Amino acid sequence: MKQHSYQVVITDCDHGSIEEEKEVFARIGAELILAQVREEDEVIRACKDADGLLNQYALLTRKVLEHLPKCKVVARYGVGVDSVDLKAATDLGIIVANVPDYCIDEVSDHAIALILSLVRKTAFFNAKIKTGQWDFRSGIPIRRIKGKTLGLIGSGKIGLEVAKKLSSFGVRAIAFDPYLKTGPQGIELKDFDAVLKESDFISIHCPLNDSTRHLIGEKEFKRMEKKPLLINTSRGPIIDEKALIHALQEGLITGAGLDVLEKEPPDSVNPMLAMENVILSPHVGFYSEESISELKRRTAKNVSDVLTGKWPGSVVNQEVKGKARVPMSG
Ligand code: NAD
């Protein structure tokens, strides 16, 4: 029987194939096991001999990690690492890695798709034609895109891409981002009020946390002087949805394009489902065949890097440096 150099376990994942992961681990002669376990005791049983883990939803609590004496690395599929007890991992010398940037193109394209569709009314006309109405006048007025101002709330990786891509349409970008001192590449930083006041399109790209929950509410809608289009591809609760519905009903904004909602999926009585100037999508911004394939390959690579003594592309618990269970170069 073939001797494997390492054992790697995928605790759980909801993607159909693990071909990318298999390819990565074949290169280092590691055995790969797909466990599909979620419960604490099952996870311990399935992973007790593992040198490395790939993880999606299964909770890697302190108890679980304490029962994995050989585990050197946990790589999470995606950005968030809420499923892993980071403090426990650090205490035990287990490196935790993630992939923070596998879908920047997808989400930025999606935000732009929502803006373009709202401005050119493609979803609106499509629905009209399919109920027998062929008349461009039903969509009047339509405004020119060139020369408009895009206001970003959060100007990190995705916000920057939205601004860069829309600049080729002749759109100027301004941004509110309290953690940046200077605006990245062609984006003018402004205070929150100025972005609300001056923008024709407002696109949200900050993370959801205590300071951004309901960042856009009743007061903020009243300060939007240009009746902008509001785009959210970040997280639903950043917008107070009751206030958004009210703003749409009162005409304080021209329309909304939302990939994320406070409640996903929305209740069947959500008034936005009947609004022609609202476009919804089912939290799909992250997804393309290519982004998922890249996510799988890079998550596996994070584990294989550690097992072969290299720091992975993105380490979440930086404090583990100096006490990792495996000798690392660099
Ligand atoms: P990022 O960390 O590169 O950028 C976030 C930016 O927001 C940072 O520049 C940060 O300084 C800024 N910020 C933080 N707090 C802020 C505040 N109170 N007001 C304004 N700006 C603030 O993140 P990213 O990769 O650009 O991703 C942005 C968000 O997109 C993520 O947090 C996530 O919620 C969302 N996302 C959604 C999908 C999807 O499928 N729809 C997929 C991936 C990411």
Short mmCIF file of C-alpha atoms in Angstrom, two decimals, residues 67-245:
data_model
loop_
_atom_site.label_atom_id
_atom_site.label_comp_id
_atom_site.label_asym_id
_atom_site.label_seq_id
_atom_site.Cartn_x
_atom_site.Cartn_y
_atom_site.Cartn_z
CA HIS A 67 -8.06 16.81 20.01
CA LEU A 68 -6.03 17.24 16.78
CA PRO A 69 -2.43 16.72 17.94
CA LYS A 70 -0.91 16.58 14.44
CA CYS A 71 -2.84 19.43 12.85
CA LYS A 72 -0.56 22.23 11.67
CA VAL A 73 -2.95 24.30 9.54
CA VAL A 74 -6.63 25.05 9.05
CA ALA A 75 -7.57 26.66 5.74
CA ARG A 76 -11.01 28.17 5.45
CA TYR A 77 -12.79 28.23 2.09
CA GLY A 78 -13.43 31.96 1.63
CA VAL A 79 -12.90 35.14 3.58
CA GLY A 80 -14.63 34.71 6.96
CA VAL A 81 -13.08 32.55 9.69
CA ASP A 82 -15.99 32.63 12.16
CA SER A 83 -16.02 28.81 12.16
CA VAL A 84 -12.56 28.62 13.75
CA ASP A 85 -11.63 29.46 17.37
CA LEU A 86 -8.68 31.66 16.40
CA LYS A 87 -7.37 32.13 19.93
CA ALA A 88 -7.32 28.37 20.53
CA ALA A 89 -5.62 27.77 17.17
CA THR A 90 -2.92 30.32 18.01
CA ASP A 91 -2.42 28.87 21.51
CA LEU A 92 -1.93 25.43 19.95
CA GLY A 93 0.42 26.63 17.19
CA ILE A 94 -2.07 25.93 14.39
CA ILE A 95 -1.87 28.32 11.44
CA VAL A 96 -5.26 29.58 10.18
CA ALA A 97 -5.38 30.74 6.58
CA ASN A 98 -8.11 32.19 4.35
CA VAL A 99 -8.62 33.43 0.78
CA PRO A 100 -9.74 37.05 1.03
CA ASP A 101 -9.77 37.99 -2.65
CA TYR A 102 -11.05 35.18 -4.87
CA CYS A 103 -14.14 37.02 -6.14
CA ILE A 104 -13.15 40.68 -6.44
CA ASP A 105 -13.89 40.65 -10.19
CA GLU A 106 -17.21 38.88 -9.75
CA VAL A 107 -18.57 41.21 -7.04
CA SER A 108 -17.36 44.38 -8.75
CA ASP A 109 -18.83 43.21 -12.08
CA HIS A 110 -22.08 42.41 -10.30
CA ALA A 111 -22.32 45.87 -8.72
CA ILE A 112 -21.75 47.42 -12.14
CA ALA A 113 -24.29 45.08 -13.77
CA LEU A 114 -26.89 46.32 -11.27
CA ILE A 115 -26.01 49.97 -11.97
CA LEU A 116 -26.09 49.52 -15.75
CA SER A 117 -29.33 47.58 -15.66
CA LEU A 118 -31.02 50.17 -13.45
CA VAL A 119 -29.83 53.09 -15.58
CA ARG A 120 -30.59 51.50 -18.98
CA LYS A 121 -33.70 49.77 -17.50
CA THR A 122 -32.89 46.43 -19.14
CA ALA A 123 -34.61 44.32 -16.46
CA PHE A 124 -37.61 46.67 -16.58
CA PHE A 125 -37.99 46.51 -20.39
CA ASN A 126 -37.44 42.77 -20.43
CA ALA A 127 -40.35 42.32 -17.99
CA LYS A 128 -42.57 44.70 -20.04
CA ILE A 129 -41.90 43.01 -23.37
CA LYS A 130 -42.65 39.60 -21.91
CA THR A 131 -46.08 40.86 -20.83
CA GLY A 132 -46.77 42.21 -24.33
CA GLN A 133 -45.59 45.83 -24.10
CA TRP A 134 -43.08 47.00 -26.76
CA ASP A 135 -42.68 50.71 -26.04
CA PHE A 136 -39.50 52.51 -25.05
CA ARG A 137 -41.61 55.35 -23.64
CA SER A 138 -42.69 53.14 -20.74
CA GLY A 139 -39.12 53.56 -19.45
CA ILE A 140 -38.84 57.35 -19.69
CA PRO A 141 -36.74 59.04 -18.35
CA ILE A 142 -33.38 57.39 -18.93
CA ARG A 143 -30.26 59.39 -18.01
CA ARG A 144 -26.81 59.28 -19.60
CA ILE A 145 -24.16 57.36 -17.62
CA LYS A 146 -21.14 59.40 -18.73
CA GLY A 147 -20.40 62.30 -16.43
CA LYS A 148 -22.17 60.85 -13.39
CA THR A 149 -20.64 60.53 -9.91
CA LEU A 150 -20.20 57.18 -8.19
CA GLY A 151 -20.06 57.34 -4.38
CA LEU A 152 -18.42 54.38 -2.69
CA ILE A 153 -19.08 53.53 0.94
CA GLY A 154 -15.88 51.58 1.59
CA SER A 155 -13.06 51.81 -0.89
CA GLY A 156 -11.16 48.55 -0.41
CA LYS A 157 -10.50 45.81 -2.96
CA ILE A 158 -14.00 45.58 -4.46
CA GLY A 159 -14.85 49.30 -4.26
CA LEU A 160 -11.64 50.17 -6.05
CA GLU A 161 -12.41 47.73 -8.90
CA VAL A 162 -15.91 49.15 -9.31
CA ALA A 163 -14.42 52.65 -9.59
CA LYS A 164 -11.70 51.55 -12.02
CA LYS A 165 -14.09 49.68 -14.30
CA LEU A 166 -16.72 52.43 -14.27
CA SER A 167 -14.12 55.08 -15.09
CA SER A 168 -14.13 53.70 -18.64
CA PHE A 169 -17.80 54.74 -18.81
CA GLY A 170 -16.79 58.31 -17.92
CA VAL A 171 -17.96 57.99 -14.30
CA ARG A 172 -16.07 59.92 -11.59
CA ALA A 173 -15.55 58.18 -8.24
CA ILE A 174 -15.67 59.62 -4.74
CA ALA A 175 -15.57 57.56 -1.55
CA PHE A 176 -16.18 57.58 2.17
CA ASP A 177 -13.72 55.30 3.93
CA PRO A 178 -12.70 56.31 7.47
CA TYR A 179 -9.72 53.92 7.45
CA LEU A 180 -7.97 55.39 4.42
CA LYS A 181 -5.82 58.52 4.50
CA THR A 182 -5.67 58.99 0.72
CA GLY A 183 -8.04 57.79 -1.97
CA PRO A 184 -6.66 54.90 -4.02
CA GLN A 185 -6.09 55.39 -7.78
CA GLY A 186 -8.40 58.11 -9.05
CA ILE A 187 -10.85 58.06 -6.14
CA GLU A 188 -11.39 61.26 -4.19
CA LEU A 189 -11.99 60.66 -0.48
CA LYS A 190 -14.84 62.71 0.99
CA ASP A 191 -16.74 62.75 4.24
CA PHE A 192 -19.88 60.64 4.60
CA ASP A 193 -22.27 63.55 4.11
CA ALA A 194 -20.56 64.72 0.91
CA VAL A 195 -20.80 61.23 -0.60
CA LEU A 196 -24.51 61.04 0.25
CA LYS A 197 -25.08 64.51 -1.16
CA GLU A 198 -23.01 64.42 -4.38
CA SER A 199 -23.48 60.87 -5.70
CA ASP A 200 -25.68 59.73 -8.59
CA PHE A 201 -24.91 56.10 -7.75
CA ILE A 202 -24.06 54.98 -4.22
CA SER A 203 -22.42 51.56 -3.99
CA ILE A 204 -21.75 49.88 -0.64
CA HIS A 205 -18.47 47.99 -0.19
CA CYS A 206 -17.67 48.18 3.54
CA PRO A 207 -17.82 45.16 5.86
CA LEU A 208 -20.77 44.55 8.18
CA ASN A 209 -19.87 45.27 11.80
CA ASP A 210 -21.28 47.17 14.77
CA SER A 211 -20.33 50.52 13.26
CA THR A 212 -21.80 49.80 9.80
CA ARG A 213 -25.07 48.08 10.80
CA HIS A 214 -27.86 50.36 9.52
CA LEU A 215 -25.24 52.87 8.35
CA ILE A 216 -27.78 53.91 5.70
CA GLY A 217 -31.08 54.75 7.39
CA GLU A 218 -33.87 57.31 7.38
CA LYS A 219 -31.57 60.30 8.09
CA GLU A 220 -29.09 59.31 5.38
CA PHE A 221 -31.79 58.88 2.70
CA LYS A 222 -32.93 62.45 3.40
CA ARG A 223 -29.39 63.72 2.74
CA MET A 224 -29.17 62.10 -0.72
CA GLU A 225 -29.76 65.25 -2.77
CA LYS A 226 -29.41 63.68 -6.23
CA LYS A 227 -32.00 60.91 -5.68
CA PRO A 228 -29.29 58.34 -6.44
CA LEU A 229 -29.43 54.69 -7.34
CA LEU A 230 -28.39 52.67 -4.29
CA ILE A 231 -26.40 49.47 -4.86
CA ASN A 232 -25.60 46.92 -2.16
CA THR A 233 -23.40 43.90 -2.91
CA SER A 234 -21.85 43.88 0.58
CA ARG A 235 -24.16 42.77 3.42
CA GLY A 236 -27.91 43.41 3.80
CA PRO A 237 -28.00 44.86 7.34
CA ILE A 238 -25.75 47.79 6.34
CA ILE A 239 -28.99 49.31 5.00
CA ASP A 240 -32.00 49.76 7.26
CA GLU A 241 -34.46 47.98 4.96
CA LYS A 242 -37.57 49.61 6.43
CA ALA A 243 -36.05 53.02 5.76
CA LEU A 244 -35.03 51.90 2.25
CA ILE A 245 -38.57 50.80 1.41
#
